[in-house]
Coordinates of C-alpha atoms in Angstrom, one line a residue:
X25 CA 0.0 0.0 0.0
X26 CA 1.4 3.4 -0.9
X27 CA 2.0 6.0 1.8
X28 CA -0.3 9.0 2.1
X29 CA 2.8 11.2 1.5
X30 CA 6.1 10.7 -0.3
X31 CA 7.9 13.3 1.8
X32 CA 7.0 15.1 5.1
X33 CA 9.0 18.1 6.2
X34 CA 8.4 18.5 9.9
X35 CA 8.2 21.4 12.2
X36 CA 9.8 24.1 10.1
X37 CA 9.0 27.8 10.0
X38 CA 7.0 28.3 6.8
X39 CA 7.7 31.4 4.7
X40 CA 5.3 30.7 2.0
X41 CA 6.5 33.1 -0.8
X42 CA 3.5 35.4 -0.7
X43 CA 5.0 37.9 1.7
X44 CA 2.7 36.6 4.6
X45 CA 4.1 36.2 8.1
X46 CA 5.9 33.0 8.9
X47 CA 4.3 30.2 10.9
X48 CA 5.3 26.7 12.1
X49 CA 3.9 23.7 10.4
X50 CA 4.6 20.4 8.6
X51 CA 4.5 20.0 4.8
X52 CA 3.3 16.8 3.1
X53 CA 4.3 16.1 -0.5
X54 CA 2.6 13.6 -2.8
X55 CA 3.2 13.0 -6.5
X56 CA 5.3 16.1 -6.9
X57 CA 2.9 18.6 -5.4
X58 CA 2.2 19.9 -1.9
X59 CA -0.6 17.8 -0.6
X60 CA -1.0 19.2 3.0
X61 CA 0.3 21.9 5.3
X62 CA -0.4 21.7 9.0
X63 CA 0.1 19.1 11.7
X64 CA 0.7 15.9 9.9
X65 CA 0.5 12.6 11.9
X66 CA 1.2 10.2 9.0
X67 CA 4.7 9.1 8.2
X68 CA 6.4 9.1 4.9
X69 CA 9.4 7.3 3.2
X70 CA 11.3 10.5 3.3
X71 CA 11.2 12.6 6.5
X72 CA 13.0 15.9 6.9
X73 CA 13.4 17.4 10.3
X74 CA 13.1 21.1 9.8
X75 CA 12.7 22.2 13.5
X76 CA 14.5 25.4 14.0
X77 CA 14.9 25.8 10.2
X78 CA 13.1 27.9 7.5
X79 CA 11.0 26.2 4.8
X80 CA 10.4 28.2 1.6
X81 CA 9.4 27.6 -2.0
X82 CA 12.2 26.8 -4.4
X83 CA 13.8 29.9 -5.9
X84 CA 13.0 30.9 -9.5
X85 CA 15.7 32.6 -11.7
X86 CA 14.1 34.1 -14.8
X87 CA 17.4 35.4 -16.3
X88 CA 19.9 32.7 -17.1
X89 CA 21.8 31.4 -20.1
X90 CA 21.7 27.6 -19.6
X91 CA 20.8 27.2 -23.3
X92 CA 24.0 25.3 -24.0
X93 CA 24.7 23.8 -20.6
X94 CA 21.4 22.0 -20.5
X95 CA 22.4 20.1 -23.7
X96 CA 25.6 18.6 -22.3
X97 CA 25.1 18.2 -18.5
X98 CA 22.4 17.6 -16.0
X99 CA 23.2 20.0 -13.2
X100 CA 22.5 23.7 -13.7
X101 CA 25.1 24.9 -11.3
X102 CA 25.9 27.4 -10.0
X103 CA 22.1 28.1 -9.7
X104 CA 20.9 24.7 -8.5
X105 CA 23.2 24.6 -5.5
X106 CA 21.9 28.0 -4.3
X107 CA 18.2 27.0 -3.9
X108 CA 17.1 27.6 -7.4
X109 CA 14.6 25.1 -8.7
X110 CA 13.4 26.7 -11.9
X111 CA 15.5 28.6 -14.5
X112 CA 14.5 30.5 -17.6
X113 CA 17.0 30.8 -20.5
X114 CA 17.1 32.3 -23.9
X115 CA 17.6 35.8 -22.5
X116 CA 19.4 38.8 -24.1
X117 CA 18.4 37.8 -27.6
X118 CA 21.0 35.0 -27.8
X119 CA 20.8 31.3 -27.9
X120 CA 21.2 28.3 -30.2
X121 CA 17.8 28.1 -31.9
X122 CA 16.3 28.5 -34.4
X123 CA 19.4 27.7 -36.5
X124 CA 20.1 26.4 -40.0
X125 CA 22.7 23.7 -40.5
X126 CA 25.2 26.1 -42.0
X127 CA 25.0 28.6 -39.2
X128 CA 26.1 26.6 -36.2
X129 CA 29.5 28.3 -36.0
X130 CA 27.9 31.8 -36.2
X131 CA 25.7 31.0 -33.2
X132 CA 28.8 29.7 -31.3
X133 CA 30.7 32.8 -32.1
X134 CA 27.8 35.0 -31.0
X135 CA 27.5 33.2 -27.6
X136 CA 31.2 33.4 -27.2
X137 CA 31.2 37.2 -27.6
X138 CA 28.0 38.1 -25.7
X139 CA 28.1 35.5 -23.0
X140 CA 31.8 34.7 -22.6
X141 CA 31.4 30.9 -23.2
X142 CA 34.6 29.5 -24.8
X143 CA 34.1 28.5 -28.4
X144 CA 35.7 25.1 -28.0
X145 CA 33.2 24.3 -25.1
X146 CA 30.2 24.9 -27.3
X147 CA 31.7 23.2 -30.4
X148 CA 32.1 20.0 -28.4
X149 CA 29.2 20.3 -26.1
X150 CA 26.2 21.6 -28.1
X151 CA 24.8 18.8 -30.3
X152 CA 22.7 21.1 -32.7
X153 CA 20.2 18.3 -33.3
X154 CA 17.5 20.8 -34.2
X155 CA 16.7 23.6 -36.7
X156 CA 13.4 25.3 -35.7
X157 CA 12.7 26.4 -32.2
X158 CA 10.0 23.7 -31.7
X159 CA 12.8 21.2 -32.8
X160 CA 15.0 22.7 -30.0
X161 CA 12.2 22.3 -27.4
X162 CA 11.7 18.7 -28.6
X163 CA 15.5 18.1 -28.0
X164 CA 15.3 19.7 -24.6
X165 CA 12.3 17.4 -23.8
X166 CA 14.7 14.5 -23.7
X167 CA 17.0 16.1 -21.1
X168 CA 16.8 15.7 -17.3
X169 CA 18.2 18.1 -14.8
X170 CA 18.4 19.0 -11.1
X171 CA 16.1 22.0 -11.9
X172 CA 13.1 22.7 -14.1
X173 CA 14.1 24.7 -17.2
X174 CA 12.1 26.9 -19.6
X175 CA 13.1 28.8 -22.7
X176 CA 12.5 31.9 -24.7
X177 CA 13.1 32.3 -28.4
X178 CA 16.1 34.6 -28.9
X179 CA 16.0 37.5 -31.4
X180 CA 19.5 37.3 -32.9
X181 CA 19.4 33.6 -34.0
X182 CA 15.8 34.1 -35.2
X183 CA 17.0 37.1 -37.4
X184 CA 19.7 35.0 -39.0
X185 CA 17.4 32.0 -39.4
X186 CA 14.9 34.2 -41.3
X187 CA 17.3 36.6 -43.1
X188 CA 20.5 34.6 -43.5
X189 CA 23.7 36.6 -44.1
X190 CA 21.6 39.8 -44.3
X191 CA 20.5 39.3 -40.7
X192 CA 24.0 38.8 -39.5
X193 CA 25.2 41.9 -41.4
X194 CA 22.6 44.1 -39.6
X195 CA 20.7 44.8 -42.8
X196 CA 17.1 46.0 -42.5
X197 CA 14.4 43.3 -42.9
X198 CA 11.9 43.2 -45.8
X199 CA 8.2 43.0 -45.1
X200 CA 8.4 39.3 -45.9
X201 CA 11.1 38.9 -43.3
X202 CA 9.0 40.6 -40.6
X203 CA 6.0 38.4 -41.4
X204 CA 8.2 35.3 -41.1
X205 CA 9.8 36.4 -37.8
X206 CA 6.3 37.1 -36.4
X207 CA 5.2 33.6 -37.5
X208 CA 8.3 31.9 -36.0
X209 CA 7.7 33.7 -32.6
X210 CA 4.1 32.6 -32.6
X211 CA 5.1 29.0 -33.5
X212 CA 7.7 29.0 -30.7
X213 CA 5.3 30.1 -28.0
X214 CA 2.6 27.7 -29.1
X215 CA 5.3 25.0 -28.9
X216 CA 6.2 26.0 -25.3
X217 CA 8.5 29.1 -25.3
X218 CA 7.7 31.5 -22.5
X219 CA 8.3 34.5 -24.8
X220 CA 10.8 36.2 -27.0
X221 CA 14.0 37.9 -26.0
X222 CA 16.0 40.7 -27.6
X223 CA 18.9 43.1 -26.9
X224 CA 19.7 46.7 -27.7
X225 CA 22.9 46.6 -25.5
X226 CA 25.9 47.9 -27.4
X227 CA 28.1 45.7 -25.2
X228 CA 26.6 42.6 -26.9
X229 CA 29.0 41.8 -29.7
X230 CA 30.9 39.0 -31.3
X231 CA 34.3 38.5 -29.9
X232 CA 35.7 40.2 -33.0
X233 CA 33.8 43.4 -32.2
X234 CA 30.8 43.2 -34.6
X235 CA 27.4 44.0 -33.0
X236 CA 25.0 41.1 -32.2
X237 CA 22.3 41.0 -34.9
X238 CA 19.5 42.3 -32.7
X239 CA 21.2 45.4 -31.3
X240 CA 20.5 47.9 -34.1
X241 CA 17.1 46.7 -35.2
X242 CA 14.3 49.2 -35.6
X243 CA 11.0 49.4 -33.9
X244 CA 9.1 47.7 -36.7
X245 CA 11.2 44.6 -36.2
X246 CA 10.7 44.3 -32.4
X247 CA 7.0 45.0 -32.9
X248 CA 6.8 42.1 -35.3
X249 CA 8.3 39.9 -32.6
X250 CA 5.8 41.2 -30.0
X251 CA 2.9 40.7 -32.5
X252 CA 4.0 37.1 -32.7
X253 CA 3.4 36.8 -28.9
X254 CA 0.0 38.4 -29.5
X255 CA -0.9 35.9 -32.2
X256 CA 0.0 33.0 -29.8
X257 CA -2.0 34.6 -27.0
X258 CA 0.8 34.3 -24.4
X259 CA 4.4 35.1 -23.6
X260 CA 6.6 37.9 -22.4
X261 CA 8.9 40.3 -24.3
X262 CA 12.3 40.4 -22.6
X263 CA 14.9 43.0 -23.7
X264 CA 18.2 44.5 -22.7
X265 CA 18.1 48.3 -23.2
X266 CA 20.7 50.4 -24.9
X267 CA 22.6 51.5 -21.8
X268 CA 24.1 54.5 -23.6
X269 CA 20.6 56.0 -24.2
X270 CA 18.5 58.1 -21.9
X271 CA 16.0 56.0 -20.0
X272 CA 13.1 57.8 -21.7
X273 CA 14.3 56.7 -25.1
X274 CA 14.2 53.0 -24.1
X275 CA 11.0 53.3 -22.1
X276 CA 9.2 54.8 -25.1
X277 CA 10.1 51.6 -27.0
X278 CA 8.9 49.3 -24.2
X279 CA 5.7 51.3 -23.9
X280 CA 5.1 51.0 -27.6
X281 CA 5.5 47.3 -27.5
X282 CA 3.2 46.9 -24.5
X283 CA 0.6 49.2 -26.0
X284 CA 0.5 48.0 -29.6
X285 CA 1.0 44.3 -29.0
X286 CA -0.7 44.2 -25.6
X287 CA 2.0 41.9 -24.1
X288 CA 4.1 42.1 -20.9
X289 CA 7.6 43.6 -21.3
X290 CA 10.5 43.0 -19.0
X291 CA 13.9 44.6 -19.2
X292 CA 17.3 44.6 -17.4
X293 CA 17.7 47.5 -14.9
X294 CA 21.5 48.1 -14.6
X295 CA 23.1 50.9 -12.8
X296 CA 25.5 52.8 -15.1
X297 CA 27.9 55.4 -13.8
X298 CA 27.8 57.1 -17.2
X299 CA 24.0 57.5 -16.8
X300 CA 23.5 57.9 -13.0
X301 CA 20.0 59.4 -13.4
X302 CA 18.7 56.5 -15.5
X303 CA 18.0 54.2 -12.6
X304 CA 15.4 56.4 -11.0
X305 CA 13.9 57.2 -14.4
X306 CA 13.5 53.6 -15.3
X307 CA 11.9 52.8 -11.9
X308 CA 9.5 55.7 -12.3
X309 CA 8.8 54.6 -15.9
X310 CA 7.8 51.1 -14.6
X311 CA 5.5 52.6 -12.0
X312 CA 3.9 55.0 -14.5
X313 CA 3.3 52.1 -16.9
X314 CA 1.4 50.3 -14.2
X315 CA -0.7 53.4 -13.5
X316 CA -1.5 53.5 -17.2
X317 CA -2.5 49.9 -17.3
X318 CA 0.6 48.6 -19.0
X319 CA 2.7 45.6 -17.8
X320 CA 6.3 46.6 -17.9
X321 CA 8.7 45.0 -15.3
X322 CA 12.4 45.5 -14.6
X323 CA 14.9 42.8 -13.6
X324 CA 17.6 43.9 -11.2
X325 CA 20.4 42.3 -9.1
X326 CA 20.3 42.7 -5.2
X327 CA 23.9 43.9 -5.4
X328 CA 25.8 45.6 -8.1
X329 CA 26.8 43.4 -11.0
X330 CA 30.4 42.3 -10.5
X331 CA 33.0 41.4 -13.1
X332 CA 35.6 38.9 -11.8
X333 CA 39.3 39.2 -12.8
X334 CA 42.0 36.7 -12.3
X335 CA 44.9 34.8 -14.1
X336 CA 42.6 31.8 -14.6
X337 CA 39.7 33.9 -15.8
X338 CA 38.8 35.5 -19.1
X339 CA 40.2 38.9 -18.2
X340 CA 42.3 40.8 -15.8
X341 CA 43.7 44.4 -15.9
X342 CA 46.8 43.3 -18.0
X343 CA 45.2 40.5 -20.1
X344 CA 44.8 42.6 -23.2
X345 CA 48.3 44.1 -23.0
X346 CA 50.5 43.1 -25.9
X347 CA 53.2 41.5 -23.7
X348 CA 50.6 39.2 -22.0
X349 CA 49.5 37.5 -25.2
X350 CA 52.4 34.9 -25.2
X351 CA 51.4 34.0 -21.6
X352 CA 47.6 33.8 -22.1
X353 CA 47.3 30.0 -22.7
X354 CA 50.2 28.9 -20.5
X355 CA 49.4 26.7 -17.4
X356 CA 48.8 28.7 -14.3
X357 CA 52.0 27.7 -12.6
X358 CA 54.1 28.7 -15.6
X359 CA 52.1 31.9 -16.1
X360 CA 52.8 33.0 -12.5
X361 CA 56.5 32.2 -12.8
X362 CA 56.8 34.3 -15.9
X363 CA 54.9 37.2 -14.4
X364 CA 57.2 37.3 -11.4
X365 CA 60.0 38.3 -13.7
X366 CA 60.8 42.0 -12.9
X367 CA 61.4 43.0 -16.5
X368 CA 58.1 41.5 -17.7
X369 CA 56.3 43.0 -14.6
X370 CA 57.5 46.5 -15.5
X371 CA 56.6 46.1 -19.2
X372 CA 53.0 44.8 -18.4
X373 CA 52.4 47.6 -15.9
X374 CA 53.5 50.2 -18.4
X375 CA 51.4 48.9 -21.4
X376 CA 47.9 49.8 -22.4
X377 CA 45.2 47.3 -23.4
X378 CA 44.7 46.6 -27.1
X379 CA 42.0 44.5 -28.7
X380 CA 39.7 44.6 -31.8
X381 CA 36.6 44.5 -29.6
X382 CA 36.2 48.0 -28.2
X383 CA 33.8 46.7 -25.5
X384 CA 36.5 44.6 -23.9
X385 CA 39.0 47.4 -24.1
X386 CA 36.4 49.6 -22.4
X387 CA 35.8 46.9 -19.8
X388 CA 39.5 47.0 -18.8
X389 CA 39.9 50.8 -19.0
X390 CA 36.7 51.5 -17.0
X391 CA 38.0 49.8 -13.9
X392 CA 38.0 52.4 -11.1
X393 CA 38.0 50.1 -8.1
X394 CA 39.1 46.5 -7.6
X395 CA 38.3 44.5 -4.5
X396 CA 39.8 41.2 -3.2
X397 CA 37.1 38.5 -2.8
X398 CA 37.6 36.8 0.5
X399 CA 36.2 33.6 1.9
X400 CA 33.4 33.7 3.0
X401 CA 32.6 36.2 0.2
X402 CA 31.7 39.6 1.4
X403 CA 30.4 41.8 -1.4
X404 CA 29.3 44.8 0.6
X405 CA 32.4 46.8 0.0
X406 CA 33.0 50.4 0.9
X407 CA 35.1 52.6 -1.4
X408 CA 38.0 52.5 1.0
X409 CA 38.2 48.7 0.7
X410 CA 39.5 48.9 -2.9
X411 CA 43.0 48.1 -3.9
X412 CA 43.3 51.5 -5.4
X413 CA 42.3 53.2 -2.1
X414 CA 44.9 51.0 -0.3
X415 CA 47.5 52.1 -2.8
X416 CA 46.7 55.7 -2.3
X417 CA 47.0 55.3 1.5
X418 CA 50.4 53.7 1.0
X419 CA 51.6 56.1 -1.7
X420 CA 52.3 53.5 -4.4
X421 CA 51.2 53.0 -8.0
X422 CA 47.8 51.2 -7.9
X423 CA 48.7 49.2 -11.0
X424 CA 51.7 47.7 -9.1
X425 CA 49.4 46.7 -6.2
X426 CA 46.9 45.2 -8.6
X427 CA 49.6 43.2 -10.4
X428 CA 50.9 41.8 -7.1
X429 CA 47.3 41.0 -5.9
X430 CA 46.7 38.9 -9.0
X431 CA 49.7 36.7 -8.1
X432 CA 48.5 36.0 -4.5
X433 CA 47.4 32.5 -3.6
X434 CA 49.8 31.2 -6.4
X435 CA 47.8 33.1 -9.0
X436 CA 44.4 31.9 -7.9
X437 CA 43.3 35.2 -6.4
X438 CA 40.1 36.7 -7.7
X439 CA 39.5 40.4 -7.9
X440 CA 36.2 42.1 -8.6
X441 CA 34.9 45.4 -9.9
X442 CA 31.4 46.7 -9.8
X443 CA 29.1 48.6 -12.1
X444 CA 28.4 51.2 -9.3
X445 CA 29.3 52.2 -5.8
X446 CA 28.2 49.3 -3.6
X447 CA 26.6 51.3 -0.7
X448 CA 24.9 53.6 -3.1
X449 CA 23.5 50.7 -5.1
X450 CA 22.3 48.9 -1.9
X451 CA 20.5 52.1 -0.9
X452 CA 18.8 52.7 -4.3
X453 CA 17.7 49.1 -4.7
X454 CA 16.5 48.5 -1.2
X455 CA 12.9 49.7 -1.7
X456 CA 12.6 47.8 -5.0
X457 CA 12.9 44.3 -3.4
X458 CA 9.5 42.8 -3.2
X459 CA 7.7 45.7 -4.9
X460 CA 5.3 45.2 -7.8
X461 CA 6.9 44.8 -11.2
X462 CA 10.4 44.9 -9.7
X463 CA 11.9 41.4 -10.2
X464 CA 15.1 40.2 -8.5
X465 CA 17.0 38.4 -11.2
X466 CA 20.0 38.7 -13.6
X467 CA 21.9 35.8 -12.2
X468 CA 23.2 34.9 -15.8
X469 CA 23.9 31.3 -14.8
X470 CA 25.3 29.3 -17.7
X471 CA 27.2 32.3 -19.1
X472 CA 30.2 34.4 -18.5
X473 CA 32.0 31.3 -17.2
X474 CA 35.2 33.3 -16.8
X475 CA 33.9 36.8 -15.9
X476 CA 30.8 36.8 -13.8
X477 CA 29.6 34.7 -10.9
X478 CA 26.2 36.3 -10.0
X479 CA 24.0 33.2 -10.0
X480 CA 24.5 33.0 -6.3
X481 CA 22.5 36.2 -5.8
X482 CA 19.9 34.1 -4.0
X483 CA 22.3 33.2 -1.2
X484 CA 23.7 36.8 -1.2
X485 CA 20.2 38.2 -0.6
X486 CA 19.8 36.0 2.5
X487 CA 23.3 36.6 3.8
X488 CA 24.3 40.1 2.6
X489 CA 21.0 41.9 2.7
X490 CA 18.6 40.2 5.0
X491 CA 17.9 42.5 8.0
X492 CA 19.9 45.3 6.3
X493 CA 17.9 48.5 6.0
X494 CA 14.8 46.8 7.3
X495 CA 14.6 44.0 4.6
X496 CA 12.5 41.3 6.2
X497 CA 12.5 37.5 5.5
X498 CA 8.9 37.3 4.0
X499 CA 9.7 40.1 1.5
X500 CA 13.1 38.5 0.6
X501 CA 11.6 35.1 0.0
X502 CA 8.7 36.6 -2.0
X503 CA 11.3 38.3 -4.2
X504 CA 13.0 35.0 -4.9
X505 CA 10.0 32.9 -5.5
X506 CA 6.4 33.9 -6.4
X507 CA 7.4 37.3 -7.9
X508 CA 9.8 36.0 -10.6
X509 CA 7.7 32.9 -11.2
X510 CA 4.5 35.0 -11.8
X511 CA 6.5 37.5 -14.0
X512 CA 7.0 34.8 -16.7
X513 CA 3.6 33.1 -16.2
X514 CA 4.8 30.1 -14.1
X515 CA 2.1 30.5 -11.5
X516 CA 2.1 26.8 -10.5
X517 CA 5.3 27.3 -8.3
X518 CA 6.9 29.9 -6.1
X519 CA 4.4 29.4 -3.3
X520 CA 4.1 27.0 -0.4
X521 CA 0.4 26.1 -0.7
X522 CA -1.7 23.0 -1.2
X523 CA -1.8 22.1 -4.9
X524 CA 1.4 24.0 -5.8
X525 CA 4.4 22.3 -7.2
X526 CA 6.6 20.8 -4.5
X527 CA 9.7 22.8 -5.2
X528 CA 11.0 23.5 -1.7
X529 CA 14.0 24.8 0.2
X530 CA 14.9 23.9 3.9
X531 CA 17.2 26.6 5.0
X532 CA 19.5 27.3 8.0
X533 CA 19.6 31.0 7.5
X534 CA 21.4 32.1 10.7
X535 CA 24.4 29.8 9.7
X536 CA 24.2 30.4 5.9
X537 CA 27.6 31.2 4.3
X538 CA 28.4 32.2 0.8
X539 CA 31.9 31.0 -0.2
X540 CA 34.4 32.7 -2.5
X541 CA 34.1 31.7 -6.2
X542 CA 36.6 29.3 -7.4
X543 CA 37.8 28.1 -10.8
X544 CA 37.0 24.5 -11.9
X545 CA 37.8 22.8 -15.2
X546 CA 34.8 20.5 -15.9
X547 CA 33.3 21.9 -19.1
X548 CA 33.5 20.1 -22.4
X549 CA 37.0 20.1 -24.0
X550 CA 38.4 20.8 -20.5
X551 CA 37.0 24.3 -20.4
X552 CA 37.1 26.3 -17.1
X553 CA 34.4 28.1 -15.3
X554 CA 33.7 29.9 -12.0
X555 CA 31.9 27.9 -9.4
X556 CA 30.6 29.1 -6.0
X557 CA 29.4 27.0 -3.1
X558 CA 27.5 27.8 0.1
X559 CA 26.5 26.5 3.4
X560 CA 23.0 26.6 4.9
X561 CA 20.9 24.7 2.3
X562 CA 19.8 21.7 4.4
X563 CA 17.7 20.4 1.6
X564 CA 16.4 21.4 -1.8
X565 CA 13.5 19.6 -3.4
X566 CA 12.3 19.7 -7.1
X567 CA 8.9 18.1 -7.7
X568 CA 9.1 16.5 -4.3
X569 CA 12.5 14.8 -4.9
X570 CA 15.5 15.9 -2.8
X571 CA 18.2 17.2 -5.2
X572 CA 20.6 18.6 -2.6
X573 CA 21.3 17.7 1.0
X574 CA 23.6 20.0 3.0
X575 CA 24.9 21.6 -0.2
X576 CA 25.8 18.3 -1.8
X577 CA 24.0 17.0 -4.9
X578 CA 22.0 13.7 -4.7
X579 CA 21.4 11.4 -7.6
X580 CA 17.9 12.8 -8.2
X581 CA 17.4 14.6 -11.5
X582 CA 13.6 15.4 -11.5
X583 CA 14.0 18.6 -13.4
X584 CA 12.2 18.8 -16.8
X585 CA 11.5 21.2 -19.6
X586 CA 8.5 23.5 -18.8
X587 CA 6.5 24.1 -21.9
X588 CA 4.5 27.3 -21.8
X589 CA 2.9 29.3 -19.1
X590 CA 1.2 27.6 -16.1
X591 CA -1.8 28.9 -14.2
X592 CA -2.1 28.6 -10.4
X593 CA -3.4 25.2 -9.3
X594 CA -7.2 25.2 -9.4
X595 CA -7.5 23.7 -5.9
X596 CA -4.6 25.8 -4.5
X597 CA -4.7 26.7 -0.9
X598 CA -2.3 29.1 0.9
X599 CA -2.5 29.0 4.6
X600 CA -3.3 32.3 6.2
X601 CA -4.2 31.3 9.8
X602 CA -2.3 30.6 12.9
X603 CA 0.4 28.0 13.3
X604 CA -0.4 24.3 13.6

């Protein structure tokens, strides 16, 4: 005889993802959904003692780039080991479908430039056993993972798929091109895509420097994509704005999409020192859109976006200098030995970066403050914590201090710079967490393997921000669960309530630790990537199966492709009364 429950989580403090106050109860899971919340007498094959711990819905990250990783491996780290149970990929207008057989290398080159995934990794890892986007979803249907995964159709591959070389060369589309792009978007959403994604960000380029195909497209083209969503009757339009423009210019485009196509729009909110007023203007634009009956949401990080630099990573302050090129592919030990040569040291410190891609030169030249990442990782830096500030206090050349810092820990040191002043960013983002149409996201898991390690933002929010400036636990959990889930139409998860999907975290928040990122070499073709571990995740469940225990992966791979939007369970119940 089968048990009444497959899993019972006993005695934990429930933070249900709605923003409601916590309460103590048991949670019973059956057949992948939450079957009961309250005092449960029945036993189950799997019992988790959650007394003194916090029980939450699984976290939902709506901005990832696991498009390739899901095709060659089954663990969507570094998201899945930070409590994330559902990821959405296909963001920023890049991905691997739709694609014609002759364009595989073009898609690889685009992902290499925009998302910092080594070409050799994708060439070996991505099978390209698809052409159309529905074909891609059919291929993903065969994959299993430690998280659920959903996809959006990306603009740049779609443009090349429809227009061929003209699309890659940024030529304007014909009317026939627009009709076909619209049809492809509708077809993709009907097959299960959650929406369409584009980018206007001038930083999004091929490694050689050419702009990604979507970046310079005109309004008629993005409207054609949005009309494809309208035709399908579902889906969200995701976009990266042109960060060099005034916020009003980009907001006008987003409003036009939302008005003319009648579809939700979501965009990346990034603090830019070159446009300091844009943040507030974007926030006000989102709120004004809501007042006008339009659905426009922004996605933002709970801390500034950070670029990591190191001798094992994609870039560091001397990596584009001419004298470093002969060292670039050397083993770390040999690289460190060569860099300790006084003559080479002096030459590298004196040189300027040089590269055909102006975005990467700009990345190096724009570094104003670099910080050492400690273990445990503490990202809440003040300006005086930077290496440059330390150099000023000591009266030495900051480039010399940066050079020496890179050689620390036998060359394994990791330095980080941020898109804005950390205290200022924390202050301006505080009131957005948990607010309507303000979505905590931008983890970028599956991309920027050697530059960015932001996928652990879920753990950071619970260690670096909880209790800070009055941020309370129910609001923080809501921001990590039901808000992002609902923003993309996945309303069957993100809440601890009867009838909802049994994606659950059991957390030891007072003892939670976010460790320093480290470099591991486990990608196809021996490629390297940043990894980041944590402490405090007692258990993570996906569809009722335990995928992680005390931070270590189990053998369970219950994650599957999510096709299309999901409504809230018809019989859903969310407990609002006193503790059991």
